[in-house]
């Protein structure tokens, strides 16, 4: 697991309180199994919340790293463990996100942590990035962007919103072109001016050719800037701000609008 800075002690204490809640938290036997699975020493017969807190704080201090805390959360909040208890999972996740915000982290629906803007007040901690969806709506984001970035995804984090939007753009190009490629290879095959499968204009003048090349280059730039780093870099190390996410989603919306009026000559000829 990649390097993770130690989480503040008060954040770790609240994590222990959330997961070790007396009424609806992890049971004592569950805590024992999770600590063993994460190779964390078990502090012994104390309250459930203190048992988790002491185990996490002791290992974090010993290693000088937040990795033990991250590993424990990932293990405890793995969705497969909560099958049949979706409401409990959602409640526990919401409670964790309220405190993780102060460490600049958010727990996603897939049970994995991602970066978010660090909260400094309780109101900031409670605020969800649903505002990202609202802001994109105000910018008249394209329907295809929302199709791949559903409300739950946009409410989770900027990282996945942009990543899924770029994947959605690639899928639309594949659907239109009939090609089975990805990234720059897909763009070159679909929009190359020598034998384009999809065209944005008549390609008769130098200006029209430049437009075809320019839009293709924008697509390749988006793929290179977003999909490549996200495919090879852990989420905790690849941060994207809400402002940057909105700009990228706006660019992807622009490309979808151009695809709305693009033509697939082969299909026209065959119709």
Short mmCIF file of C-alpha atoms in Angstrom, two decimals:
data_model
loop_
_atom_site.label_atom_id
_atom_site.label_comp_id
_atom_site.label_asym_id
_atom_site.label_seq_id
_atom_site.Cartn_x
_atom_site.Cartn_y
_atom_site.Cartn_z
CA UNK A 1 0.00 0.00 0.00
CA UNK A 2 1.33 3.48 -0.88
CA UNK A 3 2.52 5.91 1.78
CA UNK A 4 -0.21 7.61 3.79
CA UNK A 5 0.42 10.35 6.34
CA UNK A 6 -0.68 9.59 9.91
CA UNK A 7 -4.24 10.66 10.66
CA UNK A 8 -4.82 13.09 13.55
CA UNK A 9 -5.30 11.30 16.88
CA UNK A 10 -8.76 12.79 17.41
CA UNK A 11 -9.84 11.54 13.98
CA UNK A 12 -8.63 8.01 14.80
CA UNK A 13 -10.45 8.17 18.14
CA UNK A 14 -13.71 9.05 16.40
CA UNK A 15 -13.17 6.23 13.88
CA UNK A 16 -12.92 3.86 16.82
CA UNK A 17 -16.09 5.31 18.29
CA UNK A 18 -18.03 4.95 15.04
CA UNK A 19 -16.97 1.38 14.32
CA UNK A 20 -17.16 0.29 17.94
CA UNK A 21 -20.54 1.86 18.67
CA UNK A 22 -22.08 -0.06 21.56
CA UNK A 23 -25.57 -0.37 20.07
CA UNK A 24 -24.97 -0.97 16.39
CA UNK A 25 -21.25 -1.25 15.77
CA UNK A 26 -18.92 -4.18 15.22
CA UNK A 27 -19.21 -7.04 17.68
CA UNK A 28 -16.30 -8.07 19.88
CA UNK A 29 -15.66 -11.19 17.79
CA UNK A 30 -15.80 -9.16 14.58
CA UNK A 31 -13.25 -6.72 15.96
CA UNK A 32 -10.93 -9.59 16.91
CA UNK A 33 -11.14 -11.06 13.39
CA UNK A 34 -10.59 -7.69 11.71
CA UNK A 35 -7.58 -6.85 13.87
CA UNK A 36 -6.06 -10.25 13.10
CA UNK A 37 -6.75 -9.90 9.39
CA UNK A 38 -5.03 -6.51 9.40
CA UNK A 39 -2.07 -7.80 11.44
CA UNK A 40 -2.87 -5.38 14.28
CA UNK A 41 -2.11 -6.33 17.91
CA UNK A 42 -5.31 -6.75 19.92
CA UNK A 43 -5.25 -4.50 23.05
CA UNK A 44 -7.42 -6.99 24.91
CA UNK A 45 -10.63 -6.90 26.94
CA UNK A 46 -11.56 -3.20 26.98
CA UNK A 47 -14.54 -1.37 25.47
CA UNK A 48 -15.03 -1.97 21.77
CA UNK A 49 -14.38 1.63 20.79
CA UNK A 50 -11.19 1.80 22.89
CA UNK A 51 -10.07 -1.56 21.56
CA UNK A 52 -10.18 -0.29 17.98
CA UNK A 53 -8.79 3.14 18.86
CA UNK A 54 -5.82 1.83 20.84
CA UNK A 55 -4.97 -0.76 18.18
CA UNK A 56 -5.00 1.85 15.41
CA UNK A 57 -3.19 4.59 17.31
CA UNK A 58 -0.50 2.25 18.63
CA UNK A 59 0.27 0.86 15.17
CA UNK A 60 0.11 4.29 13.54
CA UNK A 61 2.62 5.64 16.04
CA UNK A 62 4.84 2.58 15.72
CA UNK A 63 4.95 2.80 11.92
CA UNK A 64 4.70 6.58 11.56
CA UNK A 65 2.12 5.95 8.88
CA UNK A 66 -1.64 6.15 8.36
CA UNK A 67 -1.60 2.90 6.39
CA UNK A 68 -2.77 0.73 9.33
CA UNK A 69 -5.84 2.95 9.79
CA UNK A 70 -6.63 2.93 6.07
CA UNK A 71 -6.21 -0.85 5.90
CA UNK A 72 -8.54 -1.39 8.85
CA UNK A 73 -11.25 0.86 7.39
CA UNK A 74 -11.00 -0.84 4.00
CA UNK A 75 -11.32 -4.23 5.67
CA UNK A 76 -14.12 -3.29 8.05
CA UNK A 77 -16.12 -1.43 5.39
CA UNK A 78 -15.70 -3.89 2.51
CA UNK A 79 -19.23 -3.97 1.00
CA UNK A 80 -19.26 -7.79 0.90
CA UNK A 81 -19.23 -7.80 4.71
CA UNK A 82 -22.45 -5.77 4.77
CA UNK A 83 -24.61 -7.84 2.43
CA UNK A 84 -28.13 -7.80 3.85
CA UNK A 85 -27.30 -4.75 5.99
CA UNK A 86 -27.25 -1.97 3.40
CA UNK A 87 -28.83 0.57 5.76
CA UNK A 88 -26.28 -0.13 8.49
CA UNK A 89 -23.47 0.19 5.96
CA UNK A 90 -24.83 3.55 4.74
CA UNK A 91 -25.24 4.86 8.30
CA UNK A 92 -21.73 3.75 9.28
CA UNK A 93 -20.27 5.21 6.10
CA UNK A 94 -22.00 8.56 6.67
CA UNK A 95 -20.72 8.67 10.24
CA UNK A 96 -17.17 7.86 9.16
CA UNK A 97 -17.25 10.50 6.43
CA UNK A 98 -18.21 13.10 9.00
CA UNK A 99 -14.91 12.57 10.79
CA UNK A 100 -12.70 11.50 7.86
CA UNK A 101 -13.38 14.89 6.28
CA UNK A 102 -11.05 16.41 8.87
CA UNK A 103 -8.25 14.19 7.55
CA UNK A 104 -8.98 15.13 3.93
CA UNK A 105 -10.51 11.73 3.17
CA UNK A 106 -13.88 10.33 2.14
CA UNK A 107 -15.17 6.77 2.19
CA UNK A 108 -16.82 5.87 -1.10
CA UNK A 109 -19.71 3.51 -1.78
CA UNK A 110 -17.21 0.81 -2.77
CA UNK A 111 -15.69 0.88 0.72
CA UNK A 112 -12.45 2.52 -0.43
CA UNK A 113 -10.98 5.81 0.74
CA UNK A 114 -10.26 8.74 -1.55
CA UNK A 115 -8.98 12.28 -1.08
CA UNK A 116 -11.29 15.22 -0.59
CA UNK A 117 -10.83 18.80 0.50
CA UNK A 118 -9.90 18.84 4.18
CA UNK A 119 -12.68 20.20 6.37
CA UNK A 120 -11.95 22.73 9.10
CA UNK A 121 -15.50 23.22 10.42
CA UNK A 122 -18.41 20.92 11.22
CA UNK A 123 -20.49 22.40 8.41
CA UNK A 124 -17.73 21.69 5.89
CA UNK A 125 -17.46 18.13 7.15
CA UNK A 126 -21.20 17.60 6.71
CA UNK A 127 -21.32 19.11 3.25
CA UNK A 128 -21.37 16.53 0.44
CA UNK A 129 -19.93 17.05 -3.01
CA UNK A 130 -23.47 16.82 -4.38
CA UNK A 131 -22.71 20.47 -5.08
CA UNK A 132 -20.52 19.16 -7.90
CA UNK A 133 -23.60 17.77 -9.62
CA UNK A 134 -25.53 20.98 -8.97
CA UNK A 135 -22.69 23.10 -10.35
CA UNK A 136 -22.43 20.90 -13.45
CA UNK A 137 -26.18 21.21 -13.94
CA UNK A 138 -25.84 24.99 -13.77
CA UNK A 139 -23.18 24.76 -16.47
CA UNK A 140 -25.61 22.70 -18.59
CA UNK A 141 -23.45 19.60 -18.55
CA UNK A 142 -24.25 17.09 -21.28
CA UNK A 143 -26.73 14.30 -20.56
CA UNK A 144 -24.13 11.67 -21.48
CA UNK A 145 -21.88 12.94 -18.68
CA UNK A 146 -24.68 12.50 -16.16
CA UNK A 147 -25.47 9.11 -17.64
CA UNK A 148 -22.10 7.77 -16.57
CA UNK A 149 -21.71 10.00 -13.49
CA UNK A 150 -24.92 9.13 -11.67
CA UNK A 151 -26.03 10.99 -8.58
CA UNK A 152 -24.40 8.53 -6.18
CA UNK A 153 -21.08 8.77 -7.98
CA UNK A 154 -21.12 12.53 -8.08
CA UNK A 155 -22.04 12.63 -4.42
CA UNK A 156 -19.00 10.53 -3.58
CA UNK A 157 -15.97 12.32 -4.97
CA UNK A 158 -14.47 14.23 -7.87
CA UNK A 159 -12.01 11.46 -8.70
CA UNK A 160 -14.61 8.89 -9.71
CA UNK A 161 -16.90 11.44 -11.34
CA UNK A 162 -14.24 12.50 -13.83
CA UNK A 163 -12.86 8.98 -14.30
CA UNK A 164 -16.28 7.54 -15.14
CA UNK A 165 -17.12 10.49 -17.41
CA UNK A 166 -13.98 9.86 -19.47
CA UNK A 167 -14.77 6.15 -19.66
CA UNK A 168 -18.26 7.09 -20.82
CA UNK A 169 -16.86 9.30 -23.58
CA UNK A 170 -14.69 6.43 -24.82
CA UNK A 171 -17.68 4.08 -24.78
CA UNK A 172 -19.79 6.48 -26.82
CA UNK A 173 -17.04 6.71 -29.44
CA UNK A 174 -16.86 2.91 -29.57
CA UNK A 175 -20.63 2.67 -29.94
CA UNK A 176 -20.68 5.22 -32.76
CA UNK A 177 -17.66 3.86 -34.62
CA UNK A 178 -17.96 0.14 -34.03
CA UNK A 179 -14.28 0.12 -33.05
CA UNK A 180 -12.93 -1.96 -30.18
CA UNK A 181 -10.00 0.10 -28.92
CA UNK A 182 -9.26 2.57 -26.16
CA UNK A 183 -7.32 5.74 -25.44
CA UNK A 184 -5.20 7.34 -28.15
CA UNK A 185 -5.55 4.29 -30.43
CA UNK A 186 -9.32 4.66 -30.38
CA UNK A 187 -9.14 8.39 -31.15
CA UNK A 188 -6.67 7.94 -34.01
CA UNK A 189 -8.75 5.18 -35.56
CA UNK A 190 -12.04 7.01 -35.16
CA UNK A 191 -11.03 10.55 -36.13
CA UNK A 192 -7.83 10.29 -38.19
CA UNK A 193 -8.26 12.58 -41.20
CA UNK A 194 -6.94 10.02 -43.70
CA UNK A 195 -9.70 7.45 -43.11
CA UNK A 196 -11.99 8.82 -40.38
CA UNK A 197 -14.83 6.70 -39.08
CA UNK A 198 -16.48 9.69 -37.41
CA UNK A 199 -16.34 13.20 -38.89
CA UNK A 200 -17.26 16.56 -37.40
CA UNK A 201 -17.52 18.34 -40.73
CA UNK A 202 -17.06 17.84 -44.50
CA UNK A 203 -13.22 17.77 -44.24
CA UNK A 204 -12.96 19.77 -47.46
CA UNK A 205 -10.93 22.77 -46.34
CA UNK A 206 -7.81 23.18 -44.23
CA UNK A 207 -9.94 24.83 -41.55
CA UNK A 208 -12.26 21.80 -41.43
CA UNK A 209 -9.32 19.42 -41.30
CA UNK A 210 -7.78 21.42 -38.47
CA UNK A 211 -11.05 21.27 -36.55
CA UNK A 212 -11.16 17.48 -36.93
CA UNK A 213 -7.57 17.19 -35.73
CA UNK A 214 -8.06 19.69 -32.93
CA UNK A 215 -11.08 17.96 -31.43
CA UNK A 216 -9.30 14.62 -31.68
CA UNK A 217 -6.30 16.09 -29.88
CA UNK A 218 -8.52 17.44 -27.10
CA UNK A 219 -9.93 13.93 -26.62
CA UNK A 220 -6.48 12.40 -26.51
CA UNK A 221 -5.39 15.05 -24.04
CA UNK A 222 -8.32 14.27 -21.75
CA UNK A 223 -7.58 10.55 -21.90
CA UNK A 224 -3.90 11.14 -21.21
CA UNK A 225 -4.47 13.61 -18.38
CA UNK A 226 -7.24 11.73 -16.60
CA UNK A 227 -7.45 8.04 -17.44
CA UNK A 228 -3.74 7.27 -17.52
CA UNK A 229 -2.84 8.76 -14.10
CA UNK A 230 -5.98 7.36 -12.50
CA UNK A 231 -5.41 3.91 -13.93
CA UNK A 232 -1.89 3.69 -12.53
CA UNK A 233 -1.90 5.87 -9.41
CA UNK A 234 -3.61 5.03 -6.08
CA UNK A 235 -6.58 7.27 -5.36
CA UNK A 236 -5.00 8.54 -2.17
CA UNK A 237 -2.11 9.98 -4.21
CA UNK A 238 -4.08 11.37 -7.17
CA UNK A 239 -6.08 14.40 -6.03
CA UNK A 240 -8.43 16.49 -8.16
CA UNK A 241 -10.14 19.62 -6.88
CA UNK A 242 -13.81 20.37 -7.45
CA UNK A 243 -12.91 23.33 -9.69
CA UNK A 244 -10.67 21.15 -11.86
CA UNK A 245 -13.30 18.41 -11.93
CA UNK A 246 -15.93 20.88 -13.16
CA UNK A 247 -13.61 22.17 -15.87
CA UNK A 248 -12.84 18.64 -17.03
CA UNK A 249 -16.50 17.60 -16.96
CA UNK A 250 -17.32 20.76 -18.92
CA UNK A 251 -14.73 19.83 -21.55
CA UNK A 252 -16.18 16.31 -21.78
CA UNK A 253 -19.65 17.86 -22.17
CA UNK A 254 -18.32 19.96 -25.05
CA UNK A 255 -16.96 16.87 -26.77
CA UNK A 256 -20.30 15.08 -26.36
CA UNK A 257 -22.10 18.05 -27.91
CA UNK A 258 -19.80 17.87 -30.92
CA UNK A 259 -20.46 14.14 -31.17
CA UNK A 260 -24.20 14.93 -31.19
CA UNK A 261 -23.78 16.50 -34.64
CA UNK A 262 -20.94 14.28 -35.89
CA UNK A 263 -21.52 11.90 -38.78
CA UNK A 264 -20.46 8.29 -39.39
CA UNK A 265 -20.06 8.23 -43.22
CA UNK A 266 -19.93 4.44 -43.47
CA UNK A 267 -23.31 4.10 -41.86
CA UNK A 268 -24.81 6.78 -44.09
CA UNK A 269 -23.50 5.01 -47.16
CA UNK A 270 -24.95 1.72 -46.00
CA UNK A 271 -28.36 3.12 -45.10
#
